[in-house]
PDB file of C-alpha atoms and ligand atoms in Angstrom:
ATOM      1  CA  ALA A 664      -9.822 -24.431  23.605  1.00 46.00           C
ATOM      2  CA  LEU A 665      -7.160 -25.446  21.125  1.00 52.00           C
ATOM      3  CA  ALA A 666      -9.735 -27.165  18.959  1.00 53.00           C
ATOM      4  CA  ILE A 667     -11.807 -23.982  18.822  1.00 56.00           C
ATOM      5  CA  TRP A 668      -8.812 -21.816  17.933  1.00 57.00           C
ATOM      6  CA  HIS A 669      -7.964 -23.745  14.839  1.00 67.00           C
ATOM      7  CA  GLN A 670     -11.513 -24.107  13.658  1.00 70.00           C
ATOM      8  CA  LEU A 671     -11.263 -20.899  11.649  1.00 78.00           C
ATOM      9  CA  THR A 672      -8.365 -22.179   9.616  1.00 72.00           C
ATOM     10  CA  LYS A 673      -9.962 -25.549   9.026  1.00 69.00           C
ATOM     11  CA  SER A 674     -13.507 -24.621   8.154  1.00 76.00           C
ATOM     12  CA  GLU A 675     -14.415 -20.943   7.999  1.00 87.00           C
ATOM     13  CA  ILE A 676     -11.271 -19.529   6.398  1.00 93.00           C
ATOM     14  CA  PRO A 677      -9.469 -22.485   4.810  1.00 92.00           C
ATOM     15  CA  GLU A 678      -7.315 -20.038   2.798  1.00 94.00           C
ATOM     16  CA  LEU A 679      -5.312 -19.374   5.986  1.00 94.00           C
ATOM     17  CA  ALA A 680      -3.902 -22.898   5.804  1.00 92.00           C
ATOM     18  CA  LYS A 681      -2.089 -22.258   2.509  1.00 93.00           C
ATOM     19  CA  ALA A 682       1.689 -22.760   2.549  1.00 94.00           C
ATOM     20  CA  SER A 683       2.327 -19.165   1.454  1.00 97.00           C
ATOM     21  CA  VAL A 684       0.610 -17.847   4.610  1.00 97.00           C
ATOM     22  CA  LEU A 685       2.984 -17.384   7.562  1.00 98.00           C
ATOM     23  CA  MET A 686       1.907 -16.493  11.093  1.00 97.00           C
ATOM     24  CA  ARG A 687       3.946 -15.965  14.224  1.00 97.00           C
ATOM     25  CA  ASP A 688       0.899 -16.678  16.391  1.00 96.00           C
ATOM     26  CA  ARG A 689      -1.973 -18.367  14.622  1.00 93.00           C
ATOM     27  CA  SER A 690      -4.186 -18.459  17.724  1.00 93.00           C
ATOM     28  CA  ARG A 691      -3.927 -14.715  18.224  1.00 95.00           C
ATOM     29  CA  VAL A 692      -4.785 -14.124  14.568  1.00 96.00           C
ATOM     30  CA  GLU A 693      -7.844 -16.335  14.847  1.00 94.00           C
ATOM     31  CA  GLU A 694      -8.977 -14.689  18.074  1.00 95.00           C
ATOM     32  CA  THR A 695      -8.588 -11.245  16.497  1.00 97.00           C
ATOM     33  CA  ILE A 696     -10.559 -12.238  13.410  1.00 97.00           C
ATOM     34  CA  GLN A 697     -13.293 -13.647  15.609  1.00 95.00           C
ATOM     35  CA  ALA A 698     -13.428 -10.491  17.741  1.00 97.00           C
ATOM     36  CA  MET A 699     -13.635  -8.380  14.565  1.00 97.00           C
ATOM     37  CA  GLN A 700     -16.410 -10.587  13.255  1.00 96.00           C
ATOM     38  CA  ARG A 701     -18.404 -10.131  16.477  1.00 96.00           C
ATOM     39  CA  ALA A 702     -17.985  -6.337  16.285  1.00 97.00           C
ATOM     40  CA  GLY A 703     -19.120  -6.315  12.652  1.00 97.00           C
ATOM     41  CA  PRO A 704     -18.490  -4.018   9.670  1.00 97.00           C
ATOM     42  CA  ASP A 705     -19.638  -0.848  11.500  1.00 97.00           C
ATOM     43  CA  ALA A 706     -16.620  -1.090  13.813  1.00 98.00           C
ATOM     44  CA  LEU A 707     -14.137  -1.711  11.011  1.00 98.00           C
ATOM     45  CA  GLN A 708     -11.824   0.455   8.938  1.00 98.00           C
ATOM     46  CA  VAL A 709      -9.252  -0.716   6.429  1.00 98.00           C
ATOM     47  CA  ILE A 710      -5.928   1.067   5.968  1.00 98.00           C
ATOM     48  CA  SER A 711      -3.834  -0.035   3.018  1.00 98.00           C
ATOM     49  CA  ASP A 712      -0.601   0.844   1.314  1.00 98.00           C
ATOM     50  CA  PHE A 713      -0.838   1.120  -2.483  1.00 99.00           C
ATOM     51  CA  ASP A 714       2.306   0.250  -4.459  1.00 98.00           C
ATOM     52  CA  MET A 715       3.077  -3.448  -4.341  1.00 98.00           C
ATOM     53  CA  THR A 716       0.227  -3.984  -1.839  1.00 98.00           C
ATOM     54  CA  LEU A 717      -2.969  -3.176  -3.738  1.00 99.00           C
ATOM     55  CA  SER A 718      -0.998  -3.132  -6.983  1.00 98.00           C
ATOM     56  CA  ARG A 719       0.903  -6.152  -8.204  1.00 98.00           C
ATOM     57  CA  PHE A 720       4.592  -6.675  -7.703  1.00 98.00           C
ATOM     58  CA  ALA A 721       4.898  -8.908 -10.766  1.00 98.00           C
ATOM     59  CA  HIS A 722       2.840 -10.506 -13.503  1.00 97.00           C
ATOM     60  CA  ASN A 723       4.025 -13.456 -15.618  1.00 94.00           C
ATOM     61  CA  GLY A 724       7.519 -13.045 -14.187  1.00 93.00           C
ATOM     62  CA  LYS A 725       7.754  -9.345 -15.109  1.00 96.00           C
ATOM     63  CA  ARG A 726       7.882  -6.545 -12.543  1.00 97.00           C
ATOM     64  CA  CYS A 727       4.861  -4.251 -12.529  1.00 98.00           C
ATOM     65  CA  PRO A 728       5.404  -0.486 -12.163  1.00 98.00           C
ATOM     66  CA  THR A 729       4.924   1.573  -9.032  1.00 98.00           C
ATOM     67  CA  THR A 730       3.011   4.853  -9.409  1.00 98.00           C
ATOM     68  CA  HIS A 731       6.389   6.593  -9.817  1.00 98.00           C
ATOM     69  CA  ASN A 732       7.467   4.128 -12.487  1.00 97.00           C
ATOM     70  CA  ILE A 733       4.279   4.714 -14.483  1.00 98.00           C
ATOM     71  CA  LEU A 734       5.762   8.122 -15.366  1.00 97.00           C
ATOM     72  CA  ASP A 735       8.572   6.333 -17.222  1.00 95.00           C
ATOM     73  CA  ASN A 736       6.843   7.125 -20.513  1.00 96.00           C
ATOM     74  CA  ASP A 737       7.911   9.199 -23.565  1.00 96.00           C
ATOM     75  CA  LEU A 738       4.706  11.177 -23.244  1.00 96.00           C
ATOM     76  CA  LEU A 739       5.925  12.691 -19.998  1.00 97.00           C
ATOM     77  CA  ILE A 740       9.704  12.597 -19.650  1.00 97.00           C
ATOM     78  CA  ASN A 741      12.716  12.595 -21.974  1.00 98.00           C
ATOM     79  CA  ASP A 742      15.369   9.885 -22.291  1.00 98.00           C
ATOM     80  CA  ALA A 743      17.984  11.645 -20.171  1.00 98.00           C
ATOM     81  CA  CYS A 744      15.497  12.008 -17.317  1.00 98.00           C
ATOM     82  CA  LYS A 745      14.361   8.389 -17.650  1.00 97.00           C
ATOM     83  CA  LYS A 746      17.947   7.298 -17.338  1.00 98.00           C
ATOM     84  CA  MET A 747      18.512   9.374 -14.203  1.00 98.00           C
ATOM     85  CA  ILE A 748      15.320   8.116 -12.567  1.00 97.00           C
ATOM     86  CA  ARG A 749      16.316   4.507 -13.293  1.00 97.00           C
ATOM     87  CA  GLU A 750      19.773   5.103 -11.838  1.00 98.00           C
ATOM     88  CA  LEU A 751      18.197   6.534  -8.693  1.00 98.00           C
ATOM     89  CA  LEU A 752      15.947   3.470  -8.446  1.00 97.00           C
ATOM     90  CA  ASN A 753      18.943   1.158  -8.809  1.00 98.00           C
ATOM     91  CA  THR A 754      20.754   3.062  -6.066  1.00 98.00           C
ATOM     92  CA  TYR A 755      18.000   3.531  -3.537  1.00 98.00           C
ATOM     93  CA  TYR A 756      15.557   0.621  -3.884  1.00 98.00           C
ATOM     94  CA  PRO A 757      18.170  -1.869  -2.594  1.00 98.00           C
ATOM     95  CA  ILE A 758      18.620   0.401   0.438  1.00 98.00           C
ATOM     96  CA  GLU A 759      14.846   0.601   0.995  1.00 98.00           C
ATOM     97  CA  ILE A 760      14.510  -3.186   1.232  1.00 97.00           C
ATOM     98  CA  ASP A 761      17.900  -3.936   2.845  1.00 97.00           C
ATOM     99  CA  ALA A 762      17.297  -6.280   5.784  1.00 95.00           C
ATOM    100  CA  THR A 763      20.659  -5.407   7.344  1.00 96.00           C
ATOM    101  CA  ARG A 764      20.028  -1.670   7.808  1.00 97.00           C
ATOM    102  CA  THR A 765      17.856   0.023  10.418  1.00 96.00           C
ATOM    103  CA  VAL A 766      15.049   2.444   9.569  1.00 96.00           C
ATOM    104  CA  GLU A 767      17.181   5.280  11.011  1.00 96.00           C
ATOM    105  CA  GLU A 768      19.977   4.426   8.595  1.00 98.00           C
ATOM    106  CA  LYS A 769      17.552   4.299   5.665  1.00 98.00           C
ATOM    107  CA  LEU A 770      15.699   7.553   6.408  1.00 97.00           C
ATOM    108  CA  PRO A 771      18.101  10.115   4.874  1.00 98.00           C
ATOM    109  CA  HIS A 772      18.473   7.959   1.754  1.00 98.00           C
ATOM    110  CA  MET A 773      14.734   7.781   1.257  1.00 98.00           C
ATOM    111  CA  VAL A 774      14.365  11.563   1.590  1.00 98.00           C
ATOM    112  CA  GLU A 775      17.197  11.970  -0.946  1.00 98.00           C
ATOM    113  CA  TRP A 776      15.567   9.518  -3.368  1.00 98.00           C
ATOM    114  CA  TRP A 777      12.104  11.048  -3.296  1.00 98.00           C
ATOM    115  CA  THR A 778      13.393  14.632  -3.362  1.00 98.00           C
ATOM    116  CA  SER A 779      15.708  13.993  -6.336  1.00 98.00           C
ATOM    117  CA  VAL A 780      13.009  12.246  -8.353  1.00 98.00           C
ATOM    118  CA  HIS A 781      10.416  14.916  -7.605  1.00 98.00           C
ATOM    119  CA  GLU A 782      12.862  17.633  -8.698  1.00 98.00           C
ATOM    120  CA  LEU A 783      13.522  15.791 -11.954  1.00 98.00           C
ATOM    121  CA  LEU A 784       9.790  15.442 -12.566  1.00 98.00           C
ATOM    122  CA  ILE A 785       9.237  19.166 -12.031  1.00 98.00           C
ATOM    123  CA  GLN A 786      12.027  19.953 -14.536  1.00 98.00           C
ATOM    124  CA  GLN A 787      10.179  17.833 -17.115  1.00 97.00           C
ATOM    125  CA  LYS A 788       7.137  20.122 -16.983  1.00 97.00           C
ATOM    126  CA  ILE A 789       4.797  17.178 -16.828  1.00 98.00           C
ATOM    127  CA  ARG A 790       1.319  17.909 -18.156  1.00 98.00           C
ATOM    128  CA  ARG A 791      -1.722  16.923 -16.145  1.00 98.00           C
ATOM    129  CA  ASP A 792      -3.788  16.132 -19.234  1.00 98.00           C
ATOM    130  CA  LEU A 793      -1.374  13.349 -20.228  1.00 98.00           C
ATOM    131  CA  LEU A 794      -1.408  11.416 -16.961  1.00 98.00           C
ATOM    132  CA  ALA A 795      -4.481   9.315 -17.749  1.00 98.00           C
ATOM    133  CA  GLN A 796      -2.964   8.249 -21.062  1.00 98.00           C
ATOM    134  CA  ALA A 797       0.327   7.296 -19.377  1.00 98.00           C
ATOM    135  CA  VAL A 798      -1.590   5.120 -16.912  1.00 98.00           C
ATOM    136  CA  LYS A 799      -3.479   3.457 -19.804  1.00 98.00           C
ATOM    137  CA  GLN A 800      -0.239   2.705 -21.621  1.00 98.00           C
ATOM    138  CA  SER A 801       1.487   1.315 -18.523  1.00 98.00           C
ATOM    139  CA  SER A 802       1.548  -2.288 -17.344  1.00 97.00           C
ATOM    140  CA  ALA A 803       0.243  -1.321 -13.900  1.00 97.00           C
ATOM    141  CA  MET A 804      -2.129  -3.927 -12.484  1.00 98.00           C
ATOM    142  CA  LEU A 805      -4.021  -4.327  -9.257  1.00 98.00           C
ATOM    143  CA  ARG A 806      -3.766  -7.684  -7.490  1.00 98.00           C
ATOM    144  CA  GLU A 807      -6.015 -10.500  -8.624  1.00 98.00           C
ATOM    145  CA  GLY A 808      -9.299 -10.274  -6.715  1.00 98.00           C
ATOM    146  CA  TYR A 809      -9.033  -6.488  -6.281  1.00 98.00           C
ATOM    147  CA  LYS A 810     -12.575  -5.906  -7.513  1.00 98.00           C
ATOM    148  CA  VAL A 811     -14.119  -8.180  -4.878  1.00 98.00           C
ATOM    149  CA  PHE A 812     -12.033  -6.372  -2.248  1.00 98.00           C
ATOM    150  CA  PHE A 813     -13.015  -2.813  -3.219  1.00 99.00           C
ATOM    151  CA  ASP A 814     -16.641  -3.664  -4.029  1.00 98.00           C
ATOM    152  CA  ARG A 815     -17.214  -5.504  -0.777  1.00 98.00           C
ATOM    153  CA  LEU A 816     -15.862  -2.651   1.343  1.00 98.00           C
ATOM    154  CA  GLN A 817     -18.089  -0.238  -0.553  1.00 98.00           C
ATOM    155  CA  GLU A 818     -21.167  -2.480  -0.136  1.00 98.00           C
ATOM    156  CA  GLN A 819     -20.523  -2.838   3.596  1.00 98.00           C
ATOM    157  CA  GLN A 820     -19.752   0.889   3.884  1.00 97.00           C
ATOM    158  CA  VAL A 821     -16.374   0.174   5.423  1.00 98.00           C
ATOM    159  CA  PRO A 822     -13.988   3.102   4.857  1.00 98.00           C
ATOM    160  CA  LEU A 823     -10.807   2.289   2.974  1.00 98.00           C
ATOM    161  CA  LEU A 824      -7.850   4.603   3.492  1.00 98.00           C
ATOM    162  CA  ILE A 825      -5.140   4.207   0.889  1.00 98.00           C
ATOM    163  CA  PHE A 826      -1.953   5.556   2.414  1.00 98.00           C
ATOM    164  CA  SER A 827       0.771   5.790  -0.192  1.00 98.00           C
ATOM    165  CA  ALA A 828       4.270   7.179  -0.526  1.00 98.00           C
ATOM    166  CA  GLY A 829       3.689   6.967  -4.276  1.00 98.00           C
ATOM    167  CA  LEU A 830       2.002   9.620  -6.421  1.00 98.00           C
ATOM    168  CA  GLY A 831      -1.598  10.392  -5.502  1.00 98.00           C
ATOM    169  CA  ASP A 832      -2.640  11.700  -8.922  1.00 98.00           C
ATOM    170  CA  ILE A 833      -1.420   8.494 -10.595  1.00 98.00           C
ATOM    171  CA  LEU A 834      -2.811   6.212  -7.907  1.00 98.00           C
ATOM    172  CA  GLU A 835      -6.277   7.777  -8.267  1.00 98.00           C
ATOM    173  CA  GLU A 836      -6.108   7.325 -12.025  1.00 98.00           C
ATOM    174  CA  VAL A 837      -5.173   3.645 -11.650  1.00 98.00           C
ATOM    175  CA  ILE A 838      -8.130   2.894  -9.385  1.00 98.00           C
ATOM    176  CA  ARG A 839     -10.444   5.039 -11.533  1.00 98.00           C
ATOM    177  CA  GLN A 840      -9.480   3.160 -14.691  1.00 98.00           C
ATOM    178  CA  ASN A 841     -10.132  -0.106 -12.828  1.00 98.00           C
ATOM    179  CA  HIS A 842     -13.597   1.188 -11.817  1.00 98.00           C
ATOM    180  CA  VAL A 843     -13.036   0.888  -8.071  1.00 98.00           C
ATOM    181  CA  PHE A 844     -12.638   4.512  -6.955  1.00 98.00           C
ATOM    182  CA  HIS A 845     -15.760   4.217  -4.805  1.00 98.00           C
ATOM    183  CA  PRO A 846     -17.000   6.925  -2.396  1.00 98.00           C
ATOM    184  CA  ASN A 847     -15.682   5.013   0.665  1.00 98.00           C
ATOM    185  CA  VAL A 848     -12.089   5.333  -0.626  1.00 98.00           C
ATOM    186  CA  HIS A 849      -9.840   8.040   0.847  1.00 97.00           C
ATOM    187  CA  VAL A 850      -6.276   8.684  -0.227  1.00 98.00           C
ATOM    188  CA  ILE A 851      -3.298  10.148   1.608  1.00 98.00           C
ATOM    189  CA  SER A 852      -0.359  10.443  -0.776  1.00 98.00           C
ATOM    190  CA  ASN A 853       2.046  12.777  -2.587  1.00 98.00           C
ATOM    191  CA  TYR A 854      -0.029  15.032  -4.832  1.00 98.00           C
ATOM    192  CA  MET A 855       1.223  17.109  -7.730  1.00 98.00           C
ATOM    193  CA  ASP A 856       0.673  20.842  -7.807  1.00 98.00           C
ATOM    194  CA  PHE A 857      -0.037  22.132 -11.325  1.00 98.00           C
ATOM    195  CA  ASP A 858       0.107  25.715 -12.533  1.00 98.00           C
ATOM    196  CA  GLN A 859      -2.784  27.407 -14.360  1.00 98.00           C
ATOM    197  CA  SER A 860      -1.799  25.872 -17.670  1.00 98.00           C
ATOM    198  CA  GLY A 861      -1.756  22.368 -16.159  1.00 98.00           C
ATOM    199  CA  VAL A 862       2.027  21.966 -15.911  1.00 98.00           C
ATOM    200  CA  LEU A 863       3.660  20.384 -12.846  1.00 98.00           C
ATOM    201  CA  ARG A 864       5.339  23.031 -10.715  1.00 98.00           C
ATOM    202  CA  ALA A 865       5.715  21.431  -7.248  1.00 98.00           C
ATOM    203  CA  PHE A 866       4.436  18.760  -4.894  1.00 98.00           C
ATOM    204  CA  LYS A 867       1.849  19.553  -2.270  1.00 98.00           C
ATOM    205  CA  GLY A 868       2.277  19.269   1.479  1.00 95.00           C
ATOM    206  CA  GLN A 869       4.602  17.118   3.533  1.00 96.00           C
ATOM    207  CA  LEU A 870       6.633  14.595   1.529  1.00 98.00           C
ATOM    208  CA  ILE A 871       5.587  11.014   2.254  1.00 98.00           C
ATOM    209  CA  HIS A 872       8.232   8.307   1.859  1.00 98.00           C
ATOM    210  CA  THR A 873       8.311   4.670   2.950  1.00 97.00           C
ATOM    211  CA  PHE A 874       9.472   5.319   6.492  1.00 98.00           C
ATOM    212  CA  ASN A 875       7.643   8.450   7.670  1.00 98.00           C
ATOM    213  CA  LYS A 876       4.070   7.199   7.459  1.00 98.00           C
ATOM    214  CA  ARG A 877       3.698   7.556  11.224  1.00 97.00           C
ATOM    215  CA  GLU A 878       4.389  11.327  11.153  1.00 97.00           C
ATOM    216  CA  CYS A 879       2.096  11.696   8.163  1.00 97.00           C
ATOM    217  CA  ALA A 880      -0.667   9.754   9.899  1.00 96.00           C
ATOM    218  CA  LEU A 881      -0.435  12.132  12.843  1.00 95.00           C
ATOM    219  CA  LEU A 882      -0.512  15.137  10.467  1.00 95.00           C
ATOM    220  CA  HIS A 883      -3.744  13.789   9.003  1.00 94.00           C
ATOM    221  CA  ALA A 884      -5.296  13.359  12.450  1.00 92.00           C
ATOM    222  CA  ALA A 885      -8.565  14.947  11.268  1.00 92.00           C
ATOM    223  CA  HIS A 886      -9.178  12.045   8.909  1.00 92.00           C
ATOM    224  CA  PHE A 887      -8.742   9.519  11.681  1.00 92.00           C
ATOM    225  CA  ARG A 888     -10.880  11.554  14.110  1.00 90.00           C
ATOM    226  CA  GLU A 889     -13.808  11.225  11.740  1.00 90.00           C
ATOM    227  CA  LEU A 890     -13.491   7.460  12.016  1.00 93.00           C
ATOM    228  CA  LYS A 891     -13.069   7.270  15.763  1.00 91.00           C
ATOM    229  CA  GLU A 892     -16.135   5.083  16.194  1.00 92.00           C
ATOM    230  CA  ARG A 893     -14.396   2.396  14.117  1.00 97.00           C
ATOM    231  CA  PRO A 894     -11.895   0.883  16.550  1.00 97.00           C
ATOM    232  CA  ASN A 895     -11.021  -2.215  14.522  1.00 98.00           C
ATOM    233  CA  VAL A 896      -8.328  -1.909  11.897  1.00 98.00           C
ATOM    234  CA  LEU A 897      -7.333  -4.217   9.092  1.00 98.00           C
ATOM    235  CA  LEU A 898      -3.960  -3.005   7.804  1.00 98.00           C
ATOM    236  CA  LEU A 899      -2.314  -4.108   4.549  1.00 98.00           C
ATOM    237  CA  GLY A 900       1.238  -3.297   3.530  1.00 98.00           C
ATOM    238  CA  ASP A 901       4.367  -4.551   1.819  1.00 98.00           C
ATOM    239  CA  SER A 902       7.042  -2.579   3.672  1.00 98.00           C
ATOM    240  CA  LEU A 903       7.820  -2.635   7.383  1.00 97.00           C
ATOM    241  CA  GLY A 904       7.248   1.138   7.243  1.00 98.00           C
ATOM    242  CA  ASP A 905       3.592   0.486   6.428  1.00 98.00           C
ATOM    243  CA  LEU A 906       2.979  -0.863   9.932  1.00 98.00           C
ATOM    244  CA  THR A 907       2.828   2.707  11.277  1.00 97.00           C
ATOM    245  CA  MET A 908      -0.029   3.738   8.947  1.00 98.00           C
ATOM    246  CA  ALA A 909      -2.625   3.150  11.691  1.00 97.00           C
ATOM    247  CA  ASP A 910      -0.811   5.288  14.270  1.00 96.00           C
ATOM    248  CA  GLY A 911      -3.395   8.041  13.758  1.00 94.00           C
ATOM    249  CA  VAL A 912      -6.212   5.815  15.065  1.00 94.00           C
ATOM    250  CA  ALA A 913      -6.648   6.945  18.661  1.00 88.00           C
ATOM    251  CA  HIS A 914      -8.354   3.992  20.326  1.00 91.00           C
ATOM    252  CA  THR A 915      -7.677   0.791  18.480  1.00 95.00           C
ATOM    253  CA  GLN A 916      -9.509  -2.191  19.876  1.00 97.00           C
ATOM    254  CA  HIS A 917      -8.460  -4.929  17.484  1.00 98.00           C
ATOM    255  CA  ALA A 918      -5.851  -4.642  14.771  1.00 98.00           C
ATOM    256  CA  LEU A 919      -4.852  -7.247  12.248  1.00 98.00           C
ATOM    257  CA  THR A 920      -1.860  -6.577  10.018  1.00 98.00           C
ATOM    258  CA  ILE A 921      -1.215  -8.366   6.730  1.00 99.00           C
ATOM    259  CA  GLY A 922       2.132  -7.989   4.987  1.00 98.00           C
ATOM    260  CA  PHE A 923       2.909  -8.926   1.403  1.00 98.00           C
ATOM    261  CA  LEU A 924       6.474 -10.219   1.208  1.00 98.00           C
ATOM    262  CA  ASN A 925       7.240  -9.774  -2.483  1.00 98.00           C
ATOM    263  CA  ASP A 926      11.003  -9.471  -2.767  1.00 97.00           C
ATOM    264  CA  GLN A 927      14.148 -10.643  -0.908  1.00 96.00           C
ATOM    265  CA  VAL A 928      11.993 -13.296   0.692  1.00 98.00           C
ATOM    266  CA  GLU A 929      14.625 -15.330   2.540  1.00 97.00           C
ATOM    267  CA  GLU A 930      16.483 -12.269   3.833  1.00 97.00           C
ATOM    268  CA  ARG A 931      13.349 -10.600   5.141  1.00 97.00           C
ATOM    269  CA  LYS A 932      11.092 -13.479   6.174  1.00 98.00           C
ATOM    270  CA  GLU A 933      12.051 -13.430   9.829  1.00 98.00           C
ATOM    271  CA  SER A 934      11.566  -9.702  10.314  1.00 97.00           C
ATOM    272  CA  TYR A 935       8.222  -9.795   8.478  1.00 98.00           C
ATOM    273  CA  VAL A 936       6.905 -12.678  10.556  1.00 98.00           C
ATOM    274  CA  ASN A 937       8.026 -10.860  13.711  1.00 98.00           C
ATOM    275  CA  SER A 938       6.298  -7.636  12.634  1.00 98.00           C
ATOM    276  CA  TYR A 939       3.141  -8.535  10.672  1.00 98.00           C
ATOM    277  CA  ASP A 940       0.413 -10.810  12.076  1.00 98.00           C
ATOM    278  CA  ILE A 941       0.002 -12.520   8.703  1.00 98.00           C
ATOM    279  CA  VAL A 942       2.740 -12.641   6.059  1.00 98.00           C
ATOM    280  CA  LEU A 943       1.885 -13.560   2.466  1.00 98.00           C
ATOM    281  CA  VAL A 944       4.869 -14.865   0.560  1.00 98.00           C
ATOM    282  CA  LYS A 945       4.934 -14.094  -3.164  1.00 98.00           C
ATOM    283  CA  ASP A 946       1.144 -13.985  -3.294  1.00 98.00           C
ATOM    284  CA  GLU A 947      -0.106 -11.775  -6.159  1.00 98.00           C
ATOM    285  CA  THR A 948      -3.746 -12.074  -5.098  1.00 98.00           C
ATOM    286  CA  MET A 949      -6.151 -10.503  -2.642  1.00 98.00           C
ATOM    287  CA  ASP A 950      -7.402 -13.978  -1.667  1.00 98.00           C
ATOM    288  CA  ILE A 951      -6.432 -13.784   2.011  1.00 98.00           C
ATOM    289  CA  PRO A 952      -7.722 -10.242   2.692  1.00 98.00           C
ATOM    290  CA  ASN A 953     -10.898 -11.166   0.779  1.00 98.00           C
ATOM    291  CA  ALA A 954     -11.419 -14.376   2.753  1.00 97.00           C
ATOM    292  CA  ILE A 955     -10.962 -12.522   6.050  1.00 98.00           C
ATOM    293  CA  LEU A 956     -13.311  -9.703   4.978  1.00 98.00           C
ATOM    294  CA  ASN A 957     -15.833 -12.232   3.795  1.00 97.00           C
ATOM    295  CA  TYR A 958     -15.810 -13.734   7.275  1.00 96.00           C
ATOM    296  CA  ILE A 959     -15.879 -10.536   9.335  1.00 95.00           C
ATOM    297  CA  THR A 960     -18.319  -8.404   7.313  1.00 94.00           C
TER     298      THR A 960
HETATM  299  O1  C5P B1396       2.394   3.168  -2.151  1.00 64.46           O
HETATM  300  P1  C5P B1396       3.732   2.987  -1.490  1.00 64.46           P
HETATM  301  O2  C5P B1396       3.830   3.694  -0.162  1.00 64.46           O
HETATM  302  O3  C5P B1396       4.151   1.574  -1.434  1.00 64.46           O
HETATM  303  O4  C5P B1396       4.764   3.735  -2.510  1.00 64.46           O
HETATM  304  C1  C5P B1396       6.115   3.772  -2.348  1.00 64.46           C
HETATM  305  C2  C5P B1396       6.886   2.798  -3.195  1.00 64.46           C
HETATM  306  O5  C5P B1396       7.276   3.415  -4.423  1.00 64.46           O
HETATM  307  C3  C5P B1396       8.170   2.439  -2.494  1.00 64.46           C
HETATM  308  O6  C5P B1396       8.112   1.159  -1.929  1.00 64.46           O
HETATM  309  C4  C5P B1396       9.277   2.575  -3.540  1.00 64.46           C
HETATM  310  O7  C5P B1396       9.970   1.366  -3.787  1.00 64.46           O
HETATM  311  C5  C5P B1396       8.589   3.046  -4.789  1.00 64.46           C
HETATM  312  N1  C5P B1396       9.272   4.210  -5.373  1.00 64.46           N
HETATM  313  C6  C5P B1396       9.575   4.206  -6.719  1.00 64.46           C
HETATM  314  N2  C5P B1396      10.202   5.297  -7.278  1.00 64.46           N
HETATM  315  C7  C5P B1396      10.501   6.372  -6.531  1.00 64.46           C
HETATM  316  C8  C5P B1396      10.173   6.403  -5.169  1.00 64.46           C
HETATM  317  C9  C5P B1396       9.552   5.287  -4.619  1.00 64.46           C
HETATM  318  O8  C5P B1396       9.296   3.227  -7.405  1.00 64.46           O
HETATM  319  N3  C5P B1396      11.085   7.406  -7.091  1.00 64.46           N
HETATM  320 MG1   MG B1397       4.239  -0.396  -0.988  1.00 64.46          MG
END
């Protein structure tokens, strides 16, 4: 049986043998991929985080912006506000990724971070008609191979849920400008609420931050109900909080989780390998998800 287990890595999906691919239990991963392949694309749904998962963490050694950071543009906010948002990032991002703190300890800080930034954005009276231009001027980039990923899911009619604690309006604009906002793509995120003149006045619905995706998944139960005949889930994320994005799927048969480990690699490697089925270390491409999708669909 051993020989069969490792056949996938050797022949069908050689990408899984790369040094940047870590797995706690390679046999289980291979069995899951094989079971998903037998069930086919009709049984599959993909649930993915956006910032630093579908979008790049870095390019040529420079950090790429999150959807929030795309707003760091003179078109939208003044210098004083930029400075405050950067200070908040410098305070709270280290807490978000701190391997020594529990999720419970991080929670109140995340709520504080998101709430403060959203209040600042509302004060800036951001105009809806300038968002597309801000996205164009930004250095936001999707991971290499993103087009193959999105196009294949669309061709196979596999639903893709993008579940993001970032900004939905910006996220949609990024995928639209990259020509991959296909009809099979659904987004759960923080959306801006504009007044009649197109000026930001609030955020809609329940705030989504890195560590409450489980509650938000349950709130959006209707979305998952529509997909109940798709019991196999491929989940992509870059934060440990992303692992709860599939908690709205009622009867999961096979789930495979892929985690991008972008930052603080040594500090976080162990917890990522213990939590995600496949961990991709400093991999700015969609090569592994694409290779797996190519095999199972
Ligand atoms: O799409 P995703 O759920 O990854 O979006 C959340 C990410 O956005 C977080 O990982 C966080 O680091 C980042 N963020 C940010 N600025 C904020 C709030 C969150 O860059 N004000
Ligand atoms: Mg992310």
